[in-house]
mmCIF file of C-alpha atoms in Angstrom:
data_model
loop_
_atom_site.group_PDB
_atom_site.id
_atom_site.type_symbol
_atom_site.label_atom_id
_atom_site.label_comp_id
_atom_site.label_asym_id
_atom_site.label_seq_id
_atom_site.Cartn_x
_atom_site.Cartn_y
_atom_site.Cartn_z
ATOM 1 C CA MET A 17 0.000 0.000 0.000
ATOM 2 C CA ILE A 18 1.083 3.569 -0.646
ATOM 3 C CA LYS A 19 1.801 5.655 2.401
ATOM 4 C CA GLU A 20 1.216 9.353 2.001
ATOM 5 C CA ASP A 21 2.510 12.026 4.308
ATOM 6 C CA PRO A 22 0.484 15.199 3.736
ATOM 7 C CA ALA A 23 3.620 17.292 4.028
ATOM 8 C CA GLU A 24 5.655 15.201 1.616
ATOM 9 C CA GLN A 25 5.470 13.709 -1.849
ATOM 10 C CA PRO A 26 4.077 10.144 -1.708
ATOM 11 C CA SER A 27 6.597 7.333 -2.072
ATOM 12 C CA TRP A 28 5.246 5.128 -4.843
ATOM 13 C CA PRO A 29 5.825 1.346 -4.833
ATOM 14 C CA PRO A 30 8.404 0.088 -7.363
ATOM 15 C CA ASP A 31 5.791 -1.177 -9.851
ATOM 16 C CA ILE A 32 4.000 2.180 -9.868
ATOM 17 C CA ARG A 33 7.292 4.056 -10.336
ATOM 18 C CA ARG A 34 8.122 1.835 -13.317
ATOM 19 C CA LEU A 35 4.695 2.445 -14.773
ATOM 20 C CA LEU A 36 5.053 6.226 -14.394
ATOM 21 C CA TRP A 37 8.422 6.129 -16.180
ATOM 22 C CA MET A 38 6.835 4.004 -18.895
ATOM 23 C CA GLN A 39 4.132 6.658 -19.302
ATOM 24 C CA GLY A 40 6.810 9.277 -19.997
ATOM 25 C CA LEU A 41 8.636 7.101 -22.543
ATOM 26 C CA MET A 42 5.357 6.086 -24.174
ATOM 27 C CA ASN A 43 4.253 9.709 -24.593
ATOM 28 C CA ALA A 44 7.662 10.724 -25.959
ATOM 29 C CA SER A 45 7.305 8.017 -28.597
ATOM 30 C CA HIS A 46 3.723 9.134 -29.285
ATOM 31 C CA PHE A 47 4.667 12.787 -29.796
ATOM 32 C CA MET A 48 7.660 11.891 -31.961
ATOM 33 C CA THR A 49 5.176 11.156 -34.738
ATOM 34 C CA ILE A 50 1.770 12.728 -34.012
ATOM 35 C CA PRO A 51 2.852 16.262 -35.154
ATOM 36 C CA LEU A 52 4.058 14.718 -38.437
ATOM 37 C CA LEU A 53 1.229 12.289 -39.142
ATOM 38 C CA ALA A 54 -1.307 14.526 -40.888
ATOM 39 C CA LEU A 55 1.439 16.489 -42.654
ATOM 40 C CA TYR A 56 2.978 13.280 -44.049
ATOM 41 C CA MET A 57 -0.384 11.967 -45.267
ATOM 42 C CA SER A 58 -1.278 15.191 -47.068
ATOM 43 C CA ALA A 59 2.127 16.317 -48.375
ATOM 44 C CA ASN A 60 3.981 13.052 -49.016
ATOM 45 C CA LEU A 61 1.289 10.442 -49.610
ATOM 46 C CA GLN A 62 -1.120 12.893 -51.285
ATOM 47 C CA PHE A 63 -4.091 11.626 -49.277
ATOM 48 C CA GLY A 64 -7.283 13.606 -49.796
ATOM 49 C CA ALA A 65 -9.356 15.059 -46.979
ATOM 50 C CA ALA A 66 -11.644 12.011 -46.791
ATOM 51 C CA ALA A 67 -8.732 9.562 -46.660
ATOM 52 C CA LEU A 68 -6.897 11.603 -44.024
ATOM 53 C CA ALA A 69 -10.038 11.900 -41.896
ATOM 54 C CA SER A 70 -10.677 8.156 -42.225
ATOM 55 C CA VAL A 71 -7.208 7.287 -40.936
ATOM 56 C CA MET A 72 -7.425 9.695 -38.002
ATOM 57 C CA SER A 73 -10.995 8.674 -37.117
ATOM 58 C CA ALA A 74 -10.163 4.952 -37.227
ATOM 59 C CA ASN A 75 -7.349 5.536 -34.773
ATOM 60 C CA LEU A 76 -9.439 7.774 -32.506
ATOM 61 C CA LEU A 77 -12.484 5.502 -32.350
ATOM 62 C CA CYS A 78 -10.447 2.361 -31.646
ATOM 63 C CA ALA A 79 -8.356 4.189 -29.049
ATOM 64 C CA GLN A 80 -11.331 5.590 -27.151
ATOM 65 C CA VAL A 81 -14.163 3.074 -27.613
ATOM 66 C CA LEU A 82 -12.261 -0.189 -27.102
ATOM 67 C CA PRO A 83 -10.947 0.742 -23.600
ATOM 68 C CA LEU A 84 -14.398 -0.212 -22.285
ATOM 69 C CA ALA A 85 -13.725 -3.852 -23.237
ATOM 70 C CA ALA A 86 -10.015 -3.657 -22.413
ATOM 71 C CA GLY A 87 -10.697 -2.165 -18.979
ATOM 72 C CA ALA A 88 -13.284 -4.832 -18.144
ATOM 73 C CA ILE A 89 -10.860 -7.582 -19.233
ATOM 74 C CA ALA A 90 -8.079 -6.023 -17.135
ATOM 75 C CA ASP A 91 -10.416 -5.903 -14.117
ATOM 76 C CA ARG A 92 -11.159 -9.611 -14.562
ATOM 77 C CA PHE A 93 -7.797 -11.073 -15.553
ATOM 78 C CA GLY A 94 -5.275 -8.418 -14.478
ATOM 79 C CA SER A 95 -3.469 -5.621 -16.318
ATOM 80 C CA HIS A 96 -0.102 -7.234 -17.064
ATOM 81 C CA TRP A 97 -0.837 -8.850 -20.421
ATOM 82 C CA VAL A 98 -3.273 -6.125 -21.482
ATOM 83 C CA ILE A 99 -0.527 -3.488 -21.084
ATOM 84 C CA THR A 100 2.007 -5.692 -22.889
ATOM 85 C CA LEU A 101 -0.357 -6.377 -25.798
ATOM 86 C CA GLY A 102 -1.249 -2.691 -26.077
ATOM 87 C CA LEU A 103 2.370 -1.582 -26.424
ATOM 88 C CA LEU A 104 3.097 -4.323 -28.964
ATOM 89 C CA LEU A 105 0.079 -3.373 -31.095
ATOM 90 C CA ARG A 106 1.078 0.302 -31.055
ATOM 91 C CA GLY A 107 4.560 -0.655 -32.207
ATOM 92 C CA LEU A 108 3.198 -2.784 -35.046
ATOM 93 C CA GLY A 109 0.862 0.016 -36.123
ATOM 94 C CA PHE A 110 3.668 2.564 -36.370
ATOM 95 C CA LEU A 111 5.876 0.017 -38.095
ATOM 96 C CA GLY A 112 3.138 -0.236 -40.716
ATOM 97 C CA PHE A 113 3.056 3.561 -41.092
ATOM 98 C CA SER A 114 6.761 3.480 -41.933
ATOM 99 C CA ALA A 115 6.387 0.646 -44.474
ATOM 100 C CA PHE A 116 3.103 1.184 -46.367
ATOM 101 C CA ASP A 117 1.787 3.958 -48.617
ATOM 102 C CA GLY A 118 -1.811 2.988 -49.490
ATOM 103 C CA VAL A 119 -4.953 4.381 -47.870
ATOM 104 C CA SER A 120 -6.358 0.958 -46.954
ATOM 105 C CA ALA A 121 -3.068 -0.120 -45.383
ATOM 106 C CA TRP A 122 -2.880 3.095 -43.360
ATOM 107 C CA ILE A 123 -6.452 2.685 -42.106
ATOM 108 C CA GLY A 124 -5.571 -0.868 -41.051
ATOM 109 C CA CYS A 125 -2.427 0.342 -39.273
ATOM 110 C CA ALA A 126 -4.477 3.084 -37.583
ATOM 111 C CA VAL A 127 -6.910 0.432 -36.293
ATOM 112 C CA ILE A 128 -4.005 -1.661 -34.956
ATOM 113 C CA ALA A 129 -2.321 1.338 -33.283
ATOM 114 C CA GLY A 130 -5.630 2.589 -31.860
ATOM 115 C CA SER A 131 -6.444 -0.865 -30.480
ATOM 116 C CA GLY A 132 -3.017 -0.778 -28.836
ATOM 117 C CA VAL A 133 -3.872 2.531 -27.168
ATOM 118 C CA ALA A 134 -7.117 1.001 -25.878
ATOM 119 C CA CYS A 135 -5.410 -2.061 -24.382
ATOM 120 C CA TYR A 136 -2.545 -0.068 -22.887
ATOM 121 C CA GLU A 137 -4.666 2.651 -21.304
ATOM 122 C CA GLY A 138 -7.327 0.205 -20.123
ATOM 123 C CA GLY A 139 -4.614 -1.665 -18.238
ATOM 124 C CA VAL A 140 -2.619 1.315 -16.965
ATOM 125 C CA TYR A 141 -5.539 3.305 -15.595
ATOM 126 C CA GLY A 142 -6.959 0.182 -14.023
ATOM 127 C CA VAL A 143 -3.695 -0.192 -12.070
ATOM 128 C CA PHE A 144 -3.681 3.482 -11.095
ATOM 129 C CA GLY A 145 -7.323 3.342 -10.043
ATOM 130 C CA ARG A 146 -6.648 0.385 -7.711
ATOM 131 C CA GLN A 147 -4.217 2.437 -5.626
ATOM 132 C CA PRO A 148 -5.539 3.822 -2.296
ATOM 133 C CA ARG A 149 -8.159 6.513 -2.825
ATOM 134 C CA GLU A 150 -6.375 9.086 -0.673
ATOM 135 C CA CYS A 151 -3.450 8.976 -3.111
ATOM 136 C CA HIS A 152 -5.391 9.382 -6.349
ATOM 137 C CA SER A 153 -4.904 13.148 -6.706
ATOM 138 C CA ALA A 154 -1.140 12.919 -6.174
ATOM 139 C CA LEU A 155 -0.817 9.849 -8.401
ATOM 140 C CA PHE A 156 -2.663 11.328 -11.362
ATOM 141 C CA ALA A 157 -0.728 14.582 -10.954
ATOM 142 C CA SER A 158 2.505 12.545 -11.128
ATOM 143 C CA ASN A 159 1.137 10.716 -14.161
ATOM 144 C CA ASN A 160 0.412 14.047 -15.848
ATOM 145 C CA GLN A 161 3.939 15.203 -15.010
ATOM 146 C CA MET A 162 5.484 12.203 -16.788
ATOM 147 C CA LEU A 163 3.155 12.571 -19.777
ATOM 148 C CA ASN A 164 4.172 16.215 -20.146
ATOM 149 C CA ALA A 165 7.852 15.307 -19.911
ATOM 150 C CA GLY A 166 7.361 12.942 -22.831
ATOM 151 C CA ALA A 167 5.323 15.513 -24.744
ATOM 152 C CA ALA A 168 8.162 18.036 -24.369
ATOM 153 C CA VAL A 169 10.911 15.715 -25.613
ATOM 154 C CA GLY A 170 9.055 13.726 -28.275
ATOM 155 C CA PRO A 171 8.387 16.488 -30.859
ATOM 156 C CA ILE A 172 12.033 17.588 -30.764
ATOM 157 C CA ILE A 173 13.309 14.056 -31.451
ATOM 158 C CA GLY A 174 10.651 13.467 -34.096
ATOM 159 C CA GLY A 175 11.397 16.773 -35.791
ATOM 160 C CA LEU A 176 15.099 15.976 -36.012
ATOM 161 C CA ALA A 177 14.369 12.494 -37.389
ATOM 162 C CA GLY A 178 11.888 13.984 -39.837
ATOM 163 C CA LEU A 179 14.602 16.171 -41.358
ATOM 164 C CA ALA A 180 16.024 13.012 -42.901
ATOM 165 C CA ASP A 181 12.801 11.104 -43.597
ATOM 166 C CA ILE A 182 9.527 11.196 -41.687
ATOM 167 C CA ARG A 183 9.364 7.413 -41.968
ATOM 168 C CA VAL A 184 12.451 7.297 -39.745
ATOM 169 C CA ALA A 185 10.397 8.922 -36.971
ATOM 170 C CA PHE A 186 7.636 6.325 -37.451
ATOM 171 C CA GLY A 187 10.231 3.543 -37.276
ATOM 172 C CA MET A 188 11.798 5.003 -34.124
ATOM 173 C CA SER A 189 8.377 5.142 -32.441
ATOM 174 C CA ALA A 190 7.762 1.523 -33.409
ATOM 175 C CA VAL A 191 11.078 0.445 -31.877
ATOM 176 C CA VAL A 192 10.307 2.302 -28.625
ATOM 177 C CA PHE A 193 6.827 0.777 -28.312
ATOM 178 C CA ILE A 194 7.985 -2.760 -29.076
ATOM 179 C CA SER A 195 10.897 -2.387 -26.621
ATOM 180 C CA LEU A 196 8.497 -1.143 -23.934
ATOM 181 C CA SER A 197 6.261 -4.160 -24.585
ATOM 182 C CA ALA A 198 9.240 -6.420 -23.897
ATOM 183 C CA VAL A 199 9.882 -4.567 -20.631
ATOM 184 C CA ALA A 200 6.196 -4.783 -19.678
ATOM 185 C CA CYS A 201 6.195 -8.506 -20.385
ATOM 186 C CA ARG A 202 8.852 -9.003 -17.696
ATOM 187 C CA SER A 203 7.179 -6.728 -15.140
ATOM 188 C CA THR A 204 4.292 -7.276 -12.742
ATOM 189 C CA TYR A 205 2.135 -4.167 -12.546
ATOM 190 C CA GLY A 206 -0.293 -3.741 -9.678
ATOM 191 C CA SER A 207 1.611 -6.027 -7.318
ATOM 192 C CA SER A 208 1.560 -3.292 -4.639
ATOM 193 C CA VAL A 209 -2.172 -3.808 -4.048
ATOM 194 C CA ARG A 210 -4.336 -6.846 -3.540
ATOM 195 C CA LEU A 211 -6.646 -7.203 -6.523
ATOM 196 C CA SER A 212 -10.365 -7.775 -6.207
ATOM 197 C CA ARG A 213 -11.257 -9.147 -9.634
ATOM 198 C CA GLN A 214 -14.805 -8.946 -10.950
ATOM 199 C CA PRO A 215 -16.483 -10.862 -13.793
ATOM 200 C CA VAL A 216 -16.555 -8.794 -16.992
ATOM 201 C CA LEU A 217 -20.357 -8.472 -17.165
ATOM 202 C CA LYS A 218 -20.600 -7.558 -13.486
ATOM 203 C CA SER A 219 -18.005 -4.795 -13.913
ATOM 204 C CA LEU A 220 -19.833 -3.468 -16.977
ATOM 205 C CA LYS A 221 -23.152 -3.448 -15.100
ATOM 206 C CA THR A 222 -21.575 -1.686 -12.127
ATOM 207 C CA ALA A 223 -20.133 1.035 -14.360
ATOM 208 C CA THR A 224 -23.173 1.583 -16.578
ATOM 209 C CA THR A 225 -25.559 1.913 -13.610
ATOM 210 C CA ASP A 226 -23.416 4.302 -11.534
ATOM 211 C CA GLY A 227 -25.141 7.696 -11.411
ATOM 212 C CA GLY A 228 -22.052 9.523 -10.168
ATOM 213 C CA LEU A 229 -20.011 8.254 -13.124
ATOM 214 C CA TRP A 230 -22.663 9.374 -15.615
ATOM 215 C CA ARG A 231 -22.722 12.853 -14.051
ATOM 216 C CA LEU A 232 -18.953 13.017 -14.378
ATOM 217 C CA ILE A 233 -19.125 11.800 -17.988
ATOM 218 C CA VAL A 234 -21.590 14.569 -18.886
ATOM 219 C CA VAL A 235 -19.318 17.126 -17.226
ATOM 220 C CA SER A 236 -16.335 15.733 -19.149
ATOM 221 C CA LEU A 237 -17.957 15.874 -22.606
ATOM 222 C CA PRO A 238 -17.005 19.510 -23.328
ATOM 223 C CA TRP A 239 -13.390 18.681 -22.521
ATOM 224 C CA PHE A 240 -13.447 15.610 -24.777
ATOM 225 C CA PHE A 241 -14.670 17.957 -27.527
ATOM 226 C CA LEU A 242 -11.981 20.590 -26.923
ATOM 227 C CA PHE A 243 -8.996 18.293 -26.363
ATOM 228 C CA PRO A 244 -8.802 17.021 -30.012
ATOM 229 C CA GLN A 245 -8.250 20.611 -31.133
ATOM 230 C CA LEU A 246 -4.653 20.116 -29.971
ATOM 231 C CA TYR A 247 -4.277 17.791 -32.966
ATOM 232 C CA VAL A 248 -6.665 19.480 -35.407
ATOM 233 C CA ALA A 249 -7.509 23.173 -35.011
ATOM 234 C CA PHE A 250 -4.259 24.188 -33.282
ATOM 235 C CA PRO A 251 -1.763 22.913 -35.895
ATOM 236 C CA MET A 252 -4.013 23.942 -38.798
ATOM 237 C CA TYR A 253 -4.402 27.478 -37.444
ATOM 238 C CA ALA A 254 -0.698 27.752 -36.624
ATOM 239 C CA GLY A 255 0.054 26.650 -40.196
ATOM 240 C CA GLN A 256 -2.170 29.436 -41.506
ATOM 241 C CA LEU A 257 -0.337 31.971 -39.358
ATOM 242 C CA ALA A 258 3.296 30.916 -39.800
ATOM 243 C CA GLY A 259 3.643 27.917 -42.124
ATOM 244 C CA PRO A 260 3.662 24.145 -41.603
ATOM 245 C CA HIS A 261 6.670 24.062 -39.250
ATOM 246 C CA ALA A 262 4.786 26.109 -36.640
ATOM 247 C CA ALA A 263 2.865 22.949 -35.660
ATOM 248 C CA SER A 264 5.906 21.393 -33.975
ATOM 249 C CA ALA A 265 6.357 24.526 -31.846
ATOM 250 C CA ILE A 266 2.839 24.017 -30.459
ATOM 251 C CA TYR A 267 3.670 20.595 -29.068
ATOM 252 C CA VAL A 268 7.014 21.651 -27.644
ATOM 253 C CA VAL A 269 5.394 24.610 -25.837
ATOM 254 C CA ASN A 270 2.554 22.360 -24.668
ATOM 255 C CA GLY A 271 4.948 19.800 -23.206
ATOM 256 C CA VAL A 272 7.411 22.225 -21.611
ATOM 257 C CA VAL A 273 4.753 24.447 -20.037
ATOM 258 C CA GLY A 274 2.750 21.447 -18.831
ATOM 259 C CA LEU A 275 5.812 19.937 -17.184
ATOM 260 C CA ALA A 276 6.829 23.213 -15.543
ATOM 261 C CA PHE A 277 3.319 23.921 -14.270
ATOM 262 C CA ILE A 278 2.738 20.463 -12.789
ATOM 263 C CA LEU A 279 6.108 20.606 -11.017
ATOM 264 C CA LEU A 280 5.171 23.936 -9.440
ATOM 265 C CA ALA A 281 1.499 23.263 -8.729
ATOM 266 C CA LYS A 282 1.277 19.507 -8.062
ATOM 267 C CA ARG A 283 0.965 19.848 -4.269
ATOM 268 C CA TRP A 284 -1.661 22.600 -4.649
ATOM 269 C CA LEU A 285 -3.676 20.482 -7.109
ATOM 270 C CA THR A 286 -3.943 17.647 -4.579
ATOM 271 C CA LYS A 287 -5.423 19.931 -1.897
ATOM 272 C CA VAL A 288 -8.118 21.838 -3.827
ATOM 273 C CA ASN A 289 -11.653 20.447 -4.159
ATOM 274 C CA PRO A 290 -11.826 18.669 -7.551
ATOM 275 C CA ALA A 291 -15.294 20.019 -8.376
ATOM 276 C CA SER A 292 -14.054 23.586 -7.902
ATOM 277 C CA LEU A 293 -10.924 22.851 -9.939
ATOM 278 C CA THR A 294 -13.089 21.560 -12.786
ATOM 279 C CA THR A 295 -15.311 24.643 -12.821
ATOM 280 C CA TRP A 296 -12.407 27.096 -12.768
ATOM 281 C CA ALA A 297 -10.508 25.141 -15.424
ATOM 282 C CA TYR A 298 -13.522 25.226 -17.743
ATOM 283 C CA LEU A 299 -13.883 28.953 -17.127
ATOM 284 C CA GLY A 300 -10.225 29.375 -18.080
ATOM 285 C CA ALA A 301 -10.836 27.340 -21.242
ATOM 286 C CA ALA A 302 -13.802 29.518 -22.215
ATOM 287 C CA VAL A 303 -11.832 32.734 -21.771
ATOM 288 C CA THR A 304 -8.625 31.537 -23.468
ATOM 289 C CA PHE A 305 -10.348 30.051 -26.526
ATOM 290 C CA ALA A 306 -12.487 33.169 -26.977
ATOM 291 C CA SER A 307 -9.415 35.415 -26.649
ATOM 292 C CA VAL A 308 -7.898 33.967 -29.847
ATOM 293 C CA ALA A 309 -10.769 35.609 -31.752
ATOM 294 C CA MET A 310 -9.372 39.031 -30.792
ATOM 295 C CA LEU A 311 -5.596 38.423 -30.912
ATOM 296 C CA ARG A 312 -3.951 37.538 -34.240
ATOM 297 C CA GLY A 313 -0.365 36.521 -34.916
ATOM 298 C CA ILE A 314 1.708 33.446 -34.119
ATOM 299 C CA GLU A 315 3.225 35.011 -30.988
ATOM 300 C CA TRP A 316 -0.233 35.559 -29.486
ATOM 301 C CA PHE A 317 -1.281 32.068 -30.509
ATOM 302 C CA LEU A 318 1.706 30.517 -28.755
ATOM 303 C CA LEU A 319 0.760 32.551 -25.664
ATOM 304 C CA PHE A 320 -2.704 31.019 -25.982
ATOM 305 C CA ILE A 321 -1.061 27.565 -26.064
ATOM 306 C CA VAL A 322 0.601 28.415 -22.741
ATOM 307 C CA ALA A 323 -2.773 29.300 -21.178
ATOM 308 C CA TYR A 324 -4.468 26.271 -22.749
ATOM 309 C CA THR A 325 -1.754 23.996 -21.363
ATOM 310 C CA VAL A 326 -2.358 25.246 -17.835
ATOM 311 C CA VAL A 327 -6.065 24.427 -18.238
ATOM 312 C CA GLU A 328 -5.227 20.986 -19.655
ATOM 313 C CA THR A 329 -2.759 20.243 -16.863
ATOM 314 C CA ILE A 330 -5.405 21.042 -14.249
ATOM 315 C CA LEU A 331 -8.369 19.347 -15.891
ATOM 316 C CA LEU A 332 -6.921 16.025 -17.093
ATOM 317 C CA PRO A 333 -5.601 14.686 -13.745
ATOM 318 C CA THR A 334 -8.620 16.110 -11.922
ATOM 319 C CA LEU A 335 -11.091 14.208 -14.110
ATOM 320 C CA GLU A 336 -8.949 11.068 -13.862
ATOM 321 C CA SER A 337 -8.722 11.199 -10.082
ATOM 322 C CA MET A 338 -12.492 11.734 -9.773
ATOM 323 C CA THR A 339 -13.120 8.731 -12.042
ATOM 324 C CA ALA A 340 -10.799 6.549 -9.975
ATOM 325 C CA SER A 341 -12.416 7.695 -6.719
ATOM 326 C CA LEU A 342 -15.881 6.737 -7.974
ATOM 327 C CA ALA A 343 -14.932 3.209 -9.015
ATOM 328 C CA PRO A 344 -15.546 0.366 -6.537
ATOM 329 C CA ASP A 345 -12.721 -2.095 -6.003
ATOM 330 C CA GLY A 346 -12.375 -4.453 -8.952
ATOM 331 C CA SER A 347 -14.095 -2.208 -11.520
ATOM 332 C CA GLN A 348 -11.555 0.598 -11.953
ATOM 333 C CA GLY A 349 -10.547 -0.300 -15.505
ATOM 334 C CA THR A 350 -14.174 -0.576 -16.586
ATOM 335 C CA PHE A 351 -15.008 2.865 -15.171
ATOM 336 C CA PHE A 352 -12.146 4.444 -17.103
ATOM 337 C CA GLY A 353 -13.152 2.469 -20.186
ATOM 338 C CA LEU A 354 -16.760 3.691 -20.082
ATOM 339 C CA MET A 355 -15.575 7.269 -19.607
ATOM 340 C CA SER A 356 -13.295 6.910 -22.634
ATOM 341 C CA ALA A 357 -15.897 5.196 -24.819
ATOM 342 C CA ILE A 358 -18.573 7.859 -24.290
ATOM 343 C CA GLY A 359 -15.941 10.582 -24.583
ATOM 344 C CA ALA A 360 -14.990 9.207 -28.019
ATOM 345 C CA LEU A 361 -18.334 10.384 -29.375
ATOM 346 C CA SER A 362 -17.654 13.928 -28.227
ATOM 347 C CA GLY A 363 -14.021 13.682 -29.366
ATOM 348 C CA THR A 364 -15.028 12.577 -32.857
ATOM 349 C CA GLY A 365 -17.393 15.524 -33.048
ATOM 350 C CA GLY A 366 -14.598 17.822 -31.911
ATOM 351 C CA TYR A 367 -12.282 16.466 -34.603
ATOM 352 C CA TYR A 368 -14.694 17.094 -37.462
ATOM 353 C CA VAL A 369 -16.198 20.342 -36.164
ATOM 354 C CA GLY A 370 -12.793 21.831 -35.346
ATOM 355 C CA SER A 371 -11.354 21.094 -38.790
ATOM 356 C CA TRP A 372 -14.547 22.364 -40.477
ATOM 357 C CA LEU A 373 -14.484 25.609 -38.511
ATOM 358 C CA ILE A 374 -10.820 26.277 -39.340
ATOM 359 C CA LEU A 375 -11.349 25.612 -43.064
ATOM 360 C CA ASN A 376 -14.749 27.232 -43.568
ATOM 361 C CA ARG A 377 -15.365 29.953 -40.965
ATOM 362 C CA SER A 378 -13.570 33.087 -39.880
ATOM 363 C CA PRO A 379 -11.151 33.044 -36.932
ATOM 364 C CA VAL A 380 -13.616 35.070 -34.867
ATOM 365 C CA GLU A 381 -16.436 32.579 -35.442
ATOM 366 C CA THR A 382 -14.121 29.591 -34.921
ATOM 367 C CA TRP A 383 -12.622 30.595 -31.590
ATOM 368 C CA LEU A 384 -15.815 32.052 -30.133
ATOM 369 C CA ALA A 385 -17.587 28.786 -30.958
ATOM 370 C CA LEU A 386 -14.880 26.778 -29.208
ATOM 371 C CA GLY A 387 -14.958 29.181 -26.267
ATOM 372 C CA SER A 388 -18.690 28.551 -25.909
ATOM 373 C CA VAL A 389 -17.930 24.837 -25.429
ATOM 374 C CA GLY A 390 -15.764 25.770 -22.450
ATOM 375 C CA LEU A 391 -18.664 27.806 -21.094
ATOM 376 C CA ALA A 392 -20.900 24.747 -21.430
ATOM 377 C CA GLY A 393 -18.388 22.908 -19.254
ATOM 378 C CA VAL A 394 -18.659 25.610 -16.588
ATOM 379 C CA LEU A 395 -22.440 25.269 -16.496
ATOM 380 C CA ALA A 396 -22.344 21.450 -16.479
ATOM 381 C CA SER A 397 -19.861 21.334 -13.594
ATOM 382 C CA LEU A 398 -21.883 23.832 -11.558
ATOM 383 C CA LEU A 399 -25.109 21.875 -12.080
ATOM 384 C CA LEU A 400 -23.789 18.321 -11.668
ATOM 385 C CA LEU A 401 -20.697 18.427 -9.446
ATOM 386 C CA HIS A 402 -21.518 21.082 -6.850
ATOM 387 C CA ARG A 403 -24.258 19.140 -5.087
ATOM 388 C CA SER A 404 -24.630 17.885 -1.545
ATOM 389 C CA GLY A 405 -23.157 14.520 -0.587
ATOM 390 C CA PRO A 406 -19.784 12.955 -1.194
ATOM 391 C CA ARG A 407 -20.792 11.145 -4.377
ATOM 392 C CA ALA A 408 -22.266 14.276 -5.882
ATOM 393 C CA SER A 409 -18.971 16.092 -5.638
ATOM 394 C CA VAL A 410 -17.308 13.030 -7.190
ATOM 395 C CA GLY A 411 -14.678 12.588 -4.562
#
């Protein structure tokens, strides 16, 4: 069990420390290629808009819908092999990106890579959710710290590899994922807690009938809509302002600022009421997105990325810790999986709406519309999280 001294940083068990380090390496490998993916499809492979959208949507839907099944399986049989399989599938998917040129092959590779994301995250967040409840805020803040470290380093490595050939970056990501799968195969994640395993159907029933989880899902939907803009509206708009290479700068700023902020604010984040954090983060999202409508130029947009990253770094671990705190023992992976599966619907909408707004509407209309989604999050959190009772506040 994890022992937490309120005045000190928790001391994580060895398996949790290894998993946190793996999260950083995994995200570095992820961000080595994500900034280059759409650019490579459009500029090098000459994919049309429909083909590009099909590849991205196949990856997104598999990555966010399948965790419901993967999480339930991890709750029943344990996370070890689910994590290992997920990393291996991601490696094979990126290996395919480096080897094939056809649309059908790329859609197939996107399905494989997205299925890998589903297995990996279903297993990882199940392990995190099974840690003691009083440590959830600190654990998910530490997880966010490692993810941001990877997001800061990955685009730089990928950009350097892409100077030679973008396929080199895809190959490097594949090697990292497959190597991590070999490491995961030899590790035993979750050994620091005693597992209470539930049958798959029982876990699914527990998750789908939990009123507190559904309230949290509704509150999370605006964020699931806004988050894909990091991969769609942000790089497209930056490209309009300063050319295609501006996209990489977005991800570097996002990673560096996120890492710096979580290092400075991690202890504060664990002490503030999560419902209040959610409301204020959504308010920040509404204001920052709307501000882009009035401020033009790449320097202002990068300043917006700084503000957005602060919102992201507050909201992501807060929503994750609330999800983990709601889940009964033995159903943690299923709770995260249901959250991800429903969020995929909102995320898919965000992907298409964000790209349509950037291509077809003015900047003022685009960023005010996205700001209004943040405002919807404020209202949802006020109505559904700030209610009497411990379950109503999702904590």
